[in-house]
PDB file of C-alpha atoms in Angstrom:
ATOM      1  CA  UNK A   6      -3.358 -10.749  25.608  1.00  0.00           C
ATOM      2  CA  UNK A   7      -0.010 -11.022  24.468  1.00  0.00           C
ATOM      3  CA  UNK A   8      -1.179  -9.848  20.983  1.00  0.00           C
ATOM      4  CA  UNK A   9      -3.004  -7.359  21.767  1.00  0.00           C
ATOM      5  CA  UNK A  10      -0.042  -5.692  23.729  1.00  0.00           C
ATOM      6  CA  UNK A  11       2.363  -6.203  20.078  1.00  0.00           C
ATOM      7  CA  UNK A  12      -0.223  -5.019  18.264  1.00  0.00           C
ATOM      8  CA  UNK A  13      -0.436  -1.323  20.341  1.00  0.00           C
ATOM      9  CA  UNK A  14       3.152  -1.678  20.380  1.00  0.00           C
ATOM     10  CA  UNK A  15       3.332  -1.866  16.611  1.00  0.00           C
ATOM     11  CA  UNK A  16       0.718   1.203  16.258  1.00  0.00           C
ATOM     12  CA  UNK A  17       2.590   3.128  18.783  1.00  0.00           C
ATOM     13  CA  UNK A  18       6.238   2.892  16.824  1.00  0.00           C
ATOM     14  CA  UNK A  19       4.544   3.636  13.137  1.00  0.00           C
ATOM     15  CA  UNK A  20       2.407   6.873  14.863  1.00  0.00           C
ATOM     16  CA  UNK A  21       6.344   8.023  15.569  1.00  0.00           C
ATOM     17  CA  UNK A  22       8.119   7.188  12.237  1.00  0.00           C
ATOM     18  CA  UNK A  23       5.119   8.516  10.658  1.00  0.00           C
ATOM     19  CA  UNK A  24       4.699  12.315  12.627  1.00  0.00           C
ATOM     20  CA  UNK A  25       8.792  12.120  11.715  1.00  0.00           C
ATOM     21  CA  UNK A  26       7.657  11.167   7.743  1.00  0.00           C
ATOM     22  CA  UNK A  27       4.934  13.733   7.912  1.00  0.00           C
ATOM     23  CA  UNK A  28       7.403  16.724   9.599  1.00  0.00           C
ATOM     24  CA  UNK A  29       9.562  15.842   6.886  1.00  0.00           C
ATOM     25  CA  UNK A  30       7.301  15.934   4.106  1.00  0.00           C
ATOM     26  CA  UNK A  31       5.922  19.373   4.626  1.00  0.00           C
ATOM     27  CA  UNK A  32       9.522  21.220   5.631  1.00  0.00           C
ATOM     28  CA  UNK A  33      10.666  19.563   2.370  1.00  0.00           C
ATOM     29  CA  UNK A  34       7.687  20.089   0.383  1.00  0.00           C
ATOM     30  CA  UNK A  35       7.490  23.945   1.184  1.00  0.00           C
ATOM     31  CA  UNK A  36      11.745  24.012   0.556  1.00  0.00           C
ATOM     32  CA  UNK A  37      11.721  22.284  -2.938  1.00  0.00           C
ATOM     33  CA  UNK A  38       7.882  23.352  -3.975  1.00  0.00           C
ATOM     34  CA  UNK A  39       6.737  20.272  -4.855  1.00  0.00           C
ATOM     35  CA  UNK A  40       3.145  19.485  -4.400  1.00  0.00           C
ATOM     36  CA  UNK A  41       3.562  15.748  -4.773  1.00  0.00           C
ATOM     37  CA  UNK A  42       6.152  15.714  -1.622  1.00  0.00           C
ATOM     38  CA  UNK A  43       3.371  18.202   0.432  1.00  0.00           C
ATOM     39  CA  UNK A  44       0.746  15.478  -0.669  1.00  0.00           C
ATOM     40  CA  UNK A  45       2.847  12.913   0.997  1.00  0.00           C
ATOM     41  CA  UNK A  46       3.618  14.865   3.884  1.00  0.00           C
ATOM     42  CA  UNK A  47      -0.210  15.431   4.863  1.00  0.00           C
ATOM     43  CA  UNK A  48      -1.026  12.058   3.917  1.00  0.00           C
ATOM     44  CA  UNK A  49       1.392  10.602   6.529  1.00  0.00           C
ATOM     45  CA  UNK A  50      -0.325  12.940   9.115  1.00  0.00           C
ATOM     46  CA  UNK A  51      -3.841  12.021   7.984  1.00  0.00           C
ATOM     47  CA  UNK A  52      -2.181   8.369   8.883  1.00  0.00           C
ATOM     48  CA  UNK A  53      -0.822   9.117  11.600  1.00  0.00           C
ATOM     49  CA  UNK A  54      -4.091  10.339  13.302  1.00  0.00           C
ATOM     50  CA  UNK A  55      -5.789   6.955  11.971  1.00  0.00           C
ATOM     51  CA  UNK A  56      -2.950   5.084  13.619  1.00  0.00           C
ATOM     52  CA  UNK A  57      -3.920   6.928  16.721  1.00  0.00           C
ATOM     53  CA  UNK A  58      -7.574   5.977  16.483  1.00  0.00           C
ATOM     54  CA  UNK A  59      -6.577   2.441  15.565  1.00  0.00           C
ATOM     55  CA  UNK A  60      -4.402   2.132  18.723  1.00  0.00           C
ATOM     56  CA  UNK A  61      -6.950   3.815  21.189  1.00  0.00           C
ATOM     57  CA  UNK A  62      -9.755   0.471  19.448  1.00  0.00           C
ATOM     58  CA  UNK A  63      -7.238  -1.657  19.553  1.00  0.00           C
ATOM     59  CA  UNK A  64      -6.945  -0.932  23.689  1.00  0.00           C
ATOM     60  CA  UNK A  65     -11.063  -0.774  23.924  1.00  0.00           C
ATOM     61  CA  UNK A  66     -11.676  -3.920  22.359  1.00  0.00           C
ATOM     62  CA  UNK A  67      -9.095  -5.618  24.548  1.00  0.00           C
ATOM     63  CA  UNK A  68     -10.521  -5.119  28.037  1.00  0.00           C
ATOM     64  CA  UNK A  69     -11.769  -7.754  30.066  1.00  0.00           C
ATOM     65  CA  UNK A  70     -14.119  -5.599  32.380  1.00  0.00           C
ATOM     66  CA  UNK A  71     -17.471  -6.215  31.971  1.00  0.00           C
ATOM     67  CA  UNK A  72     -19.520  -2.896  31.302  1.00  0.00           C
ATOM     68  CA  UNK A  73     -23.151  -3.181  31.354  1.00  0.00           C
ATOM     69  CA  UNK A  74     -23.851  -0.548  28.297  1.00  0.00           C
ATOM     70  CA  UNK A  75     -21.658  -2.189  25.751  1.00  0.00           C
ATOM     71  CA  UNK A  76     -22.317  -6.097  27.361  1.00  0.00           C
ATOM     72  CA  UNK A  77     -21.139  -7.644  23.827  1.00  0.00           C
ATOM     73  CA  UNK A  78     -18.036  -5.397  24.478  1.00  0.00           C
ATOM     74  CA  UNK A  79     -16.451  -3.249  21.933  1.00  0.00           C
ATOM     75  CA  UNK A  80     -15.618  -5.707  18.649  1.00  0.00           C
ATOM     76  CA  UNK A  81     -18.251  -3.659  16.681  1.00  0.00           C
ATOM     77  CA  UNK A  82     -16.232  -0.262  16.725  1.00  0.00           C
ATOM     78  CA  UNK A  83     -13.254  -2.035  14.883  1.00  0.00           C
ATOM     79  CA  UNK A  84     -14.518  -2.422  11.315  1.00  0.00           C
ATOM     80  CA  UNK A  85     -16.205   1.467  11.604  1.00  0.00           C
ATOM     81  CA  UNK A  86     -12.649   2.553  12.373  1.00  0.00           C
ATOM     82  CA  UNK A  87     -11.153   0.368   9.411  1.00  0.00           C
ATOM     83  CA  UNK A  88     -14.073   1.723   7.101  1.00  0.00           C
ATOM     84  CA  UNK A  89     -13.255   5.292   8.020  1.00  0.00           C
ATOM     85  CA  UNK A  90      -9.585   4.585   8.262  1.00  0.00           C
ATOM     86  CA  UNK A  91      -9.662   3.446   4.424  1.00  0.00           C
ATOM     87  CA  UNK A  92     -12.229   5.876   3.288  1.00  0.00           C
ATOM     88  CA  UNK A  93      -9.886   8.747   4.656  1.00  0.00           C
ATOM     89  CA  UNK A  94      -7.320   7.182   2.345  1.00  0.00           C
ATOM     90  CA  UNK A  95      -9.476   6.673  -0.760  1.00  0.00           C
ATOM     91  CA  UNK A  96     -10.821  10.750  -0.294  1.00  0.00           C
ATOM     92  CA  UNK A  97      -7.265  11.822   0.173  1.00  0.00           C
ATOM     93  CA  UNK A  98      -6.009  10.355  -3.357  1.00  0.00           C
ATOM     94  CA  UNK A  99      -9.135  12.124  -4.549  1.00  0.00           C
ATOM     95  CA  UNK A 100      -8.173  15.390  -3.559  1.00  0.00           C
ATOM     96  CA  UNK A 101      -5.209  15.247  -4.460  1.00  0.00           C
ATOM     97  CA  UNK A 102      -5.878  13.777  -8.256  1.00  0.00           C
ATOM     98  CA  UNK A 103      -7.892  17.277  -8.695  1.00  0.00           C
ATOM     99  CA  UNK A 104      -5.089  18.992  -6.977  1.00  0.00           C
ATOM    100  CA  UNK A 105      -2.780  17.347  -9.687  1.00  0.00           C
ATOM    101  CA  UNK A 106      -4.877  17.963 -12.548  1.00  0.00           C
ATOM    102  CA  UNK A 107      -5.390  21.976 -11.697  1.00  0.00           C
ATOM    103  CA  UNK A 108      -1.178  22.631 -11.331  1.00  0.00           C
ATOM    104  CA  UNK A 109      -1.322  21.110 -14.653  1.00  0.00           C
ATOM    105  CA  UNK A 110      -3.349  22.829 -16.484  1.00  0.00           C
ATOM    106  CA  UNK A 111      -2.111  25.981 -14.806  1.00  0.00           C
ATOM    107  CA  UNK A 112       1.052  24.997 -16.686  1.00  0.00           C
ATOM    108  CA  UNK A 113       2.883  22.551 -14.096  1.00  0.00           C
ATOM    109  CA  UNK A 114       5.409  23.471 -11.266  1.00  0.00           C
ATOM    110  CA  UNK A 115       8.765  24.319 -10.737  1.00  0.00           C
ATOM    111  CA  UNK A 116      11.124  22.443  -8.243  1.00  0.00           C
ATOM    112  CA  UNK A 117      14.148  22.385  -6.720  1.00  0.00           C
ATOM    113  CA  UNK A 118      14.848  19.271  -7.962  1.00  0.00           C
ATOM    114  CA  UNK A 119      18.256  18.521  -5.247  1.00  0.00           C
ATOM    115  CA  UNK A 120      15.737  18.894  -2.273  1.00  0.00           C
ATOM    116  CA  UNK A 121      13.262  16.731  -3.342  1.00  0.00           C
ATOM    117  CA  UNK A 122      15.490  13.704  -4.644  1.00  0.00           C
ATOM    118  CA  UNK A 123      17.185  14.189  -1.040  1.00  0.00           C
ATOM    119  CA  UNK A 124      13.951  14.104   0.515  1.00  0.00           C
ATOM    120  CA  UNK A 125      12.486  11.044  -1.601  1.00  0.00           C
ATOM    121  CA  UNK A 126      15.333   8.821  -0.711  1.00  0.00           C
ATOM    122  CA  UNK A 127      15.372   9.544   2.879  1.00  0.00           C
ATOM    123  CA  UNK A 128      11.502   8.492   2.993  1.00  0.00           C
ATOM    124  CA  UNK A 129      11.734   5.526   0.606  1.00  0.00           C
ATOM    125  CA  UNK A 130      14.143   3.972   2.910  1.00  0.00           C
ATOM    126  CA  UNK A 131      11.531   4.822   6.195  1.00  0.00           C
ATOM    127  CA  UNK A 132       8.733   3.792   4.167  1.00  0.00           C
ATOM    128  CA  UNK A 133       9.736   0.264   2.868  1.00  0.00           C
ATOM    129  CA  UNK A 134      11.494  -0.266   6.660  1.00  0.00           C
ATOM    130  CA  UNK A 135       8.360   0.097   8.683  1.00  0.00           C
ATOM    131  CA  UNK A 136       5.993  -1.868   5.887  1.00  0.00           C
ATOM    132  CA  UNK A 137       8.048  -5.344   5.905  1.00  0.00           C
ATOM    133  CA  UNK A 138       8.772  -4.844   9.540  1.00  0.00           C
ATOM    134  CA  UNK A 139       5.232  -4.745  10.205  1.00  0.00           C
ATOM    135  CA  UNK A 140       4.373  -7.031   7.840  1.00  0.00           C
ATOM    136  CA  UNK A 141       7.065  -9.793   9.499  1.00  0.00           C
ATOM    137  CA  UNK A 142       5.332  -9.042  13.044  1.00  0.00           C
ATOM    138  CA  UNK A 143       1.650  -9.180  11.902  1.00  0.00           C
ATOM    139  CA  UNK A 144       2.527 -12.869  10.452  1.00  0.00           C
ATOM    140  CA  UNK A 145       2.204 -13.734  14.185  1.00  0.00           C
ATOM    141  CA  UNK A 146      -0.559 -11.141  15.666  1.00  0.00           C
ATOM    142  CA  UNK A 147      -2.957 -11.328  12.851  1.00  0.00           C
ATOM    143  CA  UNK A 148      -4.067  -8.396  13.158  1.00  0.00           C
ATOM    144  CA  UNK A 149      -6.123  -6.128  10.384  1.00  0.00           C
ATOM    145  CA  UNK A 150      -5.308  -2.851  11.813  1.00  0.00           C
ATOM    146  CA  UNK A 151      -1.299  -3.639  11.631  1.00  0.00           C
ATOM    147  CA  UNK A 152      -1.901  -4.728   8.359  1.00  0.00           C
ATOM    148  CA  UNK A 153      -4.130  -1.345   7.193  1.00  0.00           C
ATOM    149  CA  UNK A 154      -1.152  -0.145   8.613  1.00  0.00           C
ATOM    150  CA  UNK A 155       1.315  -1.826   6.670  1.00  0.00           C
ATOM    151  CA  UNK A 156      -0.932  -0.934   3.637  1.00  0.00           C
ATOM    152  CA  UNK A 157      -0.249   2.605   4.389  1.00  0.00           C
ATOM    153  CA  UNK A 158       3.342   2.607   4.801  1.00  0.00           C
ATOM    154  CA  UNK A 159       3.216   0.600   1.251  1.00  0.00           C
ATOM    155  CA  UNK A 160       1.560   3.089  -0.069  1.00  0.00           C
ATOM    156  CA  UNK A 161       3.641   5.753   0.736  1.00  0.00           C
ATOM    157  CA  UNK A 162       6.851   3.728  -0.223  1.00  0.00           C
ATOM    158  CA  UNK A 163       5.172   3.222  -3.926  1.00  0.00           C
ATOM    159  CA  UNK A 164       4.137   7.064  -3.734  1.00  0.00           C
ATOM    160  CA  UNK A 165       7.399   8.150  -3.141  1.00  0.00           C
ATOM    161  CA  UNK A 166       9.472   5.682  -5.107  1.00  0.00           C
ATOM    162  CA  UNK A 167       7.984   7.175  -8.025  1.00  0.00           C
ATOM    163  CA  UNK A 168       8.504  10.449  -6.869  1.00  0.00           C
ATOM    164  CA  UNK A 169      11.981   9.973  -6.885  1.00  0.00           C
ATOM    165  CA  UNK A 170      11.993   8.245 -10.400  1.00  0.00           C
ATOM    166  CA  UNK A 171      10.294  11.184 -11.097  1.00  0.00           C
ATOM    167  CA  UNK A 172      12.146  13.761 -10.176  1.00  0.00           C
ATOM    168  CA  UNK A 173      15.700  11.848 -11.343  1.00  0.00           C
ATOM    169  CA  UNK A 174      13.880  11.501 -14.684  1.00  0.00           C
ATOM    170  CA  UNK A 175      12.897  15.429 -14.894  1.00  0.00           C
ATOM    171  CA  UNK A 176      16.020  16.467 -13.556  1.00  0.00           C
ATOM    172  CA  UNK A 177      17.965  14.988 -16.317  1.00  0.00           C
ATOM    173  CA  UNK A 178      16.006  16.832 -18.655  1.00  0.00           C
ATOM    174  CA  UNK A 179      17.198  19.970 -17.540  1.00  0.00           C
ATOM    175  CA  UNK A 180      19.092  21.738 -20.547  1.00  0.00           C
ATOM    176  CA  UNK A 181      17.958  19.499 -22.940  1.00  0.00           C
ATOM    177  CA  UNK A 182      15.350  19.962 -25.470  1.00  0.00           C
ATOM    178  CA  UNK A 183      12.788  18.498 -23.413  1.00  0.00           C
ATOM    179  CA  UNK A 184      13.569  20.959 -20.515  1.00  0.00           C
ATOM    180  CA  UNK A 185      10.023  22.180 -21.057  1.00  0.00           C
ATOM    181  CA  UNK A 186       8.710  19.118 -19.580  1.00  0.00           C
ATOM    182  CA  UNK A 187      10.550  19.870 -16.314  1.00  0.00           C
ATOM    183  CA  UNK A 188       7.358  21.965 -14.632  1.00  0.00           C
ATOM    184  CA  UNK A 189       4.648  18.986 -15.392  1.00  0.00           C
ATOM    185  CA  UNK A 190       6.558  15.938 -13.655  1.00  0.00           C
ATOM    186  CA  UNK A 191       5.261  16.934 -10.111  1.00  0.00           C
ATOM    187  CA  UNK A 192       1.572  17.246 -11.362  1.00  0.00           C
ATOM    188  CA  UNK A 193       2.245  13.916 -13.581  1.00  0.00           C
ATOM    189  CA  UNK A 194       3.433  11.620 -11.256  1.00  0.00           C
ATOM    190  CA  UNK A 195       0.792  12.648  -8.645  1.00  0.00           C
ATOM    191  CA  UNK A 196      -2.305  12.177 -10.762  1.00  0.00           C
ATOM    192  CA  UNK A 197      -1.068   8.881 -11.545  1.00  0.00           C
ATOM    193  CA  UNK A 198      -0.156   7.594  -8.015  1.00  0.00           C
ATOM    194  CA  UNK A 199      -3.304   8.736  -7.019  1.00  0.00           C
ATOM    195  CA  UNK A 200      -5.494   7.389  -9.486  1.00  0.00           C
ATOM    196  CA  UNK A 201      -3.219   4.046  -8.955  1.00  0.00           C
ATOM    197  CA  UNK A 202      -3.245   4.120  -5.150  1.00  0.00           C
ATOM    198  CA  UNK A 203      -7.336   5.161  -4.349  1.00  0.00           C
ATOM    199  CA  UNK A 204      -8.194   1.168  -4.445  1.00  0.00           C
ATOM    200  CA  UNK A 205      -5.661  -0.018  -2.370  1.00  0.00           C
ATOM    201  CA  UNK A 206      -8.123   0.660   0.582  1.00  0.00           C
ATOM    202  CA  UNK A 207     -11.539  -0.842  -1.215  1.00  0.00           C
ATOM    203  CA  UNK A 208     -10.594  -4.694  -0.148  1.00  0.00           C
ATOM    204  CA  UNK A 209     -10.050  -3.253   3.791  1.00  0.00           C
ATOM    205  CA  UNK A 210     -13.470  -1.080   3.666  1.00  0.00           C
ATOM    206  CA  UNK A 211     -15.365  -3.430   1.547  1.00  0.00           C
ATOM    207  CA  UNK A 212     -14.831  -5.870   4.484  1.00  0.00           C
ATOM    208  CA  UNK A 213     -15.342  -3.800   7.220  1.00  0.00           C
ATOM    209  CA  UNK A 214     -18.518  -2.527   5.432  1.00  0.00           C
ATOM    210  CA  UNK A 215     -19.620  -6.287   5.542  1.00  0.00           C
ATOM    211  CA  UNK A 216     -18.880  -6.670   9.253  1.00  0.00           C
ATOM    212  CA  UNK A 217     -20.575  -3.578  10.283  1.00  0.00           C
ATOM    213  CA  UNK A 218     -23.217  -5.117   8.189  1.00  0.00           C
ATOM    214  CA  UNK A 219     -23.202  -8.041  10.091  1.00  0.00           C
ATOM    215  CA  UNK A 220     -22.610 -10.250   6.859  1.00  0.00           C
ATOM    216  CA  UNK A 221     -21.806 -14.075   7.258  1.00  0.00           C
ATOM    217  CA  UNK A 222     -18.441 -14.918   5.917  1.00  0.00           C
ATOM    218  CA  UNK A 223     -18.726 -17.739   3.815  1.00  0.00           C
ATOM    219  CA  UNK A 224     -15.902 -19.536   5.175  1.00  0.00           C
ATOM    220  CA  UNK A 225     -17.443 -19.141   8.834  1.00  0.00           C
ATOM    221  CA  UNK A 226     -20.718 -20.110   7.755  1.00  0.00           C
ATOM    222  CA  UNK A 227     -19.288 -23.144   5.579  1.00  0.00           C
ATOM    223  CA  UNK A 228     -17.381 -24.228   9.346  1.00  0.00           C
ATOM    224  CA  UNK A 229     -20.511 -24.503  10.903  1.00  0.00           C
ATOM    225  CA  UNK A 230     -22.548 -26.418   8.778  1.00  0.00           C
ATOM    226  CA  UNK A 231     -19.893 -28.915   8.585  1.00  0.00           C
ATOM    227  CA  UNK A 232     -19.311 -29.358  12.262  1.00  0.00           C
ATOM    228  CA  UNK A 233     -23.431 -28.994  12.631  1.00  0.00           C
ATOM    229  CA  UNK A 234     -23.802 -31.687   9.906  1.00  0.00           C
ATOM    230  CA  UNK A 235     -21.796 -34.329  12.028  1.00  0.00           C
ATOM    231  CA  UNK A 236     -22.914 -33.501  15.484  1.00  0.00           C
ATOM    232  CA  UNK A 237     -26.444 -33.775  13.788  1.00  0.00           C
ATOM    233  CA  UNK A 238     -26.014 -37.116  11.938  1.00  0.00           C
ATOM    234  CA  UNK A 239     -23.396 -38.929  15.212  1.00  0.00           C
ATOM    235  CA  UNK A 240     -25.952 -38.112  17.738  1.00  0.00           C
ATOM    236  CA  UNK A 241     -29.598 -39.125  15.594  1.00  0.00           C
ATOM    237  CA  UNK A 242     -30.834 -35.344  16.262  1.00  0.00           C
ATOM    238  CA  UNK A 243     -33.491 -34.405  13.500  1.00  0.00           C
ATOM    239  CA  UNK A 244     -31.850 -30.726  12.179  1.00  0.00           C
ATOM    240  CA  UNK A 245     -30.679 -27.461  13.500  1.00  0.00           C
ATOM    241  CA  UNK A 246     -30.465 -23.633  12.418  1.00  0.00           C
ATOM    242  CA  UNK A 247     -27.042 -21.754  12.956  1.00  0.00           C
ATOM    243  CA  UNK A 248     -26.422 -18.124  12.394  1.00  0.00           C
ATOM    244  CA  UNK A 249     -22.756 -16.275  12.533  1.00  0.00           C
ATOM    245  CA  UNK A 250     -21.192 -12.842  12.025  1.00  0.00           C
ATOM    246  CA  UNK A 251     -17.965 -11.998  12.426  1.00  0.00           C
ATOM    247  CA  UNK A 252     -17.230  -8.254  13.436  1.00  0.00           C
ATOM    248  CA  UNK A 253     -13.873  -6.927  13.948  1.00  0.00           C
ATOM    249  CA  UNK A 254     -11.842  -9.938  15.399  1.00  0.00           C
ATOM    250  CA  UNK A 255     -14.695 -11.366  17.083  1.00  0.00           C
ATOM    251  CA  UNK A 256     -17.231 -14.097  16.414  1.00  0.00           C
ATOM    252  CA  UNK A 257     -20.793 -14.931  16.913  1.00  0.00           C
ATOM    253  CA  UNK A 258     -22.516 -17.970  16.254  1.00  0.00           C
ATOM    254  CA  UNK A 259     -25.995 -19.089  17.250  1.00  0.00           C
ATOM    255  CA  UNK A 260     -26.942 -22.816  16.719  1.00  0.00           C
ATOM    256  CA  UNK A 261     -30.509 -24.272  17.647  1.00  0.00           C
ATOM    257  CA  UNK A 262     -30.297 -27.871  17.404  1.00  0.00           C
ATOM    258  CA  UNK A 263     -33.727 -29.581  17.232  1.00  0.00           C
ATOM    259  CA  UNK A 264     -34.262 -32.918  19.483  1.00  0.00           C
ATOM    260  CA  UNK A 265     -36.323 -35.506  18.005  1.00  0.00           C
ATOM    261  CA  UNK A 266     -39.565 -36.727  20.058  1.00  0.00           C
ATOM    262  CA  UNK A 267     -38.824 -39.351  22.395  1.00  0.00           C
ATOM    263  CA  UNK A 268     -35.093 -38.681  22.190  1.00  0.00           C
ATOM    264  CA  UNK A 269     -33.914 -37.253  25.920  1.00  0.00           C
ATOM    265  CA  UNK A 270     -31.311 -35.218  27.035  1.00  0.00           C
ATOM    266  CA  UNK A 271     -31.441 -36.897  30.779  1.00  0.00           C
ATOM    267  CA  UNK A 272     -29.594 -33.709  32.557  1.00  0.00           C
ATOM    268  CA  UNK A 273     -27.543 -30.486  32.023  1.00  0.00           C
ATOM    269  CA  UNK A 274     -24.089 -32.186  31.993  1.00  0.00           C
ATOM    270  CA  UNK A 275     -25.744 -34.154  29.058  1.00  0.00           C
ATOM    271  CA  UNK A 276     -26.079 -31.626  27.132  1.00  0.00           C
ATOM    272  CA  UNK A 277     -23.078 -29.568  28.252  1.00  0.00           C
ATOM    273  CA  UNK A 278     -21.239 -32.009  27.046  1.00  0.00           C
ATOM    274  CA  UNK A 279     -22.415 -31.991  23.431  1.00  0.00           C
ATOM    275  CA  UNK A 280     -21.671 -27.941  23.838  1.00  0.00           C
ATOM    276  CA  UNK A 281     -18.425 -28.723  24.752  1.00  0.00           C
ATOM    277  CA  UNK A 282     -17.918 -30.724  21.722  1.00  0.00           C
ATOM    278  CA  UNK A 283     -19.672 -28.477  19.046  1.00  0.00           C
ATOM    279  CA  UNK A 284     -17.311 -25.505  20.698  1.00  0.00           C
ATOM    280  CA  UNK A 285     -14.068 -27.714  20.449  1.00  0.00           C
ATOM    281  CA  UNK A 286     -14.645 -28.533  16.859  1.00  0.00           C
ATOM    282  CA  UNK A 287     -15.280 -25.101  15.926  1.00  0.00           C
ATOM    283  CA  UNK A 288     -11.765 -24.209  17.550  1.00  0.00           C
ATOM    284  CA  UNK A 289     -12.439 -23.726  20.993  1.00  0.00           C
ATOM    285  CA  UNK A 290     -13.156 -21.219  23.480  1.00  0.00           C
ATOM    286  CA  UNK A 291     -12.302 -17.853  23.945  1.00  0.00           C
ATOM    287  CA  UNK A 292     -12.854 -13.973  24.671  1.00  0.00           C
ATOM    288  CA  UNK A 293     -12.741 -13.675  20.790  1.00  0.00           C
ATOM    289  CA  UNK A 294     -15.882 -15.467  20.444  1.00  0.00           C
ATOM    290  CA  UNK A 295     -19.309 -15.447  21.470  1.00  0.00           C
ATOM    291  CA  UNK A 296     -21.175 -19.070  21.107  1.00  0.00           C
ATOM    292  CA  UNK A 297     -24.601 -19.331  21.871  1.00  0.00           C
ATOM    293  CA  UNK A 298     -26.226 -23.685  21.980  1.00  0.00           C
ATOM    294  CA  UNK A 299     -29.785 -24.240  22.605  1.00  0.00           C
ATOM    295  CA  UNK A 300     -31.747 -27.693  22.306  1.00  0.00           C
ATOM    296  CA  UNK A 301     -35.304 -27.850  21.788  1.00  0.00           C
ATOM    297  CA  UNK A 302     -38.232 -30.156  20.473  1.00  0.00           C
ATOM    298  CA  UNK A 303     -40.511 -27.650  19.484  1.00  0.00           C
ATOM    299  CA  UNK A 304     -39.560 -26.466  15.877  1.00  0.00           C
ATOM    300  CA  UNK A 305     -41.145 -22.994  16.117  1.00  0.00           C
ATOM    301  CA  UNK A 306     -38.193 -22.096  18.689  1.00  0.00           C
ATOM    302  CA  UNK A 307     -35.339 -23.209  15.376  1.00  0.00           C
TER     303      UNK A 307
END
């Protein structure tokens, strides 16, 4: 799969920038003594590890072996990752909105303001590199954990964008009359990114929550009934049933179609050949989906 291969690709080149990012963010962190640049440096690790976990999926659910304990393959692990992958993220801004509020009210924090514009400039320009790169390349792979991905390296371009408004802002206030203000910029601007940045991830788990739930997408569902609807009415066959999921990036649909009495189906090719049609309109074969097309008379088997 020629995707699948990009997409690991993809995951392998952001788990580098970001253990560079994340190295970064702690030396600078602990140099300047921000705890807004520390935040960013763990939360590139975190991201780093979930970029690991994404790529090591990513490789599962593309094998082609049959294995006779997983025999609908490995599609269902995908949306647990990208549910835990997001959750991480939404927990993390958590923790570190309390951690914000406590060096506030312990009277703020102060920096060494040349290190940490240095360092936010540095990892602005990383940031916003790897998120449109990877969002250019995912326009053609599709894929939902390149664009979690991309989500993350967003985030961490908007968390440190405003860490170095931040800091340019506090550092001009330095032997002013607002100088006072210096020590509460770090503990400031992190409360807000956090409380900003905690639902980025809530569209990616809410999803994945529905796929591990095995919840029809409307849009799937909406396919089927139109391409069932036809079939039914061209071919004089009295109803049908259909059921679909969609888990991860793979698809399964069940469709009982019921025969009217009297009506035959004279042999197998007969009726492979309506398969063949129902599967074409729905968009064809593939390892990526799992279509299941049964004919019956009796309407206890619908």
């Amino acid at each position: 799969m020629p995707e699948a291969t990009a997409e690991q690709r993809l995951l392998r080149l952001s788990i580098g920038v970001t253990v560079v990012v994340s190295l970064f963010g702690v030396v600078f962190g602990l140099l300047s003594g921000s705890l807004s640049i520390v935040f960013d440096g763990v939360f590139s690790a975190i991201d780093a590890a979930m970029s690991g976990l994404a790529l090591f999926v990513s490789r599962l659910v593309s094998r082609d072996s049959a294995n006779r304990r997983f025999q609908f393959g490995y599609w269902h692990i995908e949306p647990m990752v990208l549910a835990f992958n997001g959750g991480t993220l939404m927990l993390l801004c958590f923790y570190a909105f309390l951690n914000a509020v406590a060096s506030f009210l312990e009277g703020g924090r102060q920096l060494a303001f040349d290190w940490a514009i240095v360092y936010a400039i540095v990892v602005c320009v990383m940031c916003f590199g790897m998120f449109f790169y990877e969002l250019r390349a995912n326009r053609r792979i599709g894929s939902d954990f390149i664009r979690l991905d991309a989500q993350s390296w967003l985030m961490s371009a908007a968390i440190t964008s405003a860490l170095l408004v931040a800091f340019a802002i506090a550092w001009s206030f330095k032997g002013t009359p607002y100088g006072y203000l210096t020590p509460y910029a770090d503990p400031v601007v992190l409360a807000l990114l956090t409380i900003c940045l905690v639902f980025v991830p809530i569209r990616t788990v809410r999803k994945a929550l529905q796929e591990v739930l095995l919840m029809t997408p409307p849009e799937l569902d909406a396919q089927v009934r139109r391409v069932m609807n036809d079939v039914v009415a061209r071919h004089g066959f009295k109803t049908y049933t259909s059921y679909a999921a969609k888990v991860g990036r793979a698809q399964f649909i069940e469709i009982h179609v019921a025969v009217p009495e009297g009506m035959r189906l004279d042999n197998v090719a007969a009726a492979d050949e309506i398969r063949r049609e129902i599967a074409d309109a729905l968009g064809g074969e593939g390892p990526q989906r799992w279509l299941t097309i049964d004919f019956t008379a009796d309407p206890r088997w619908l």
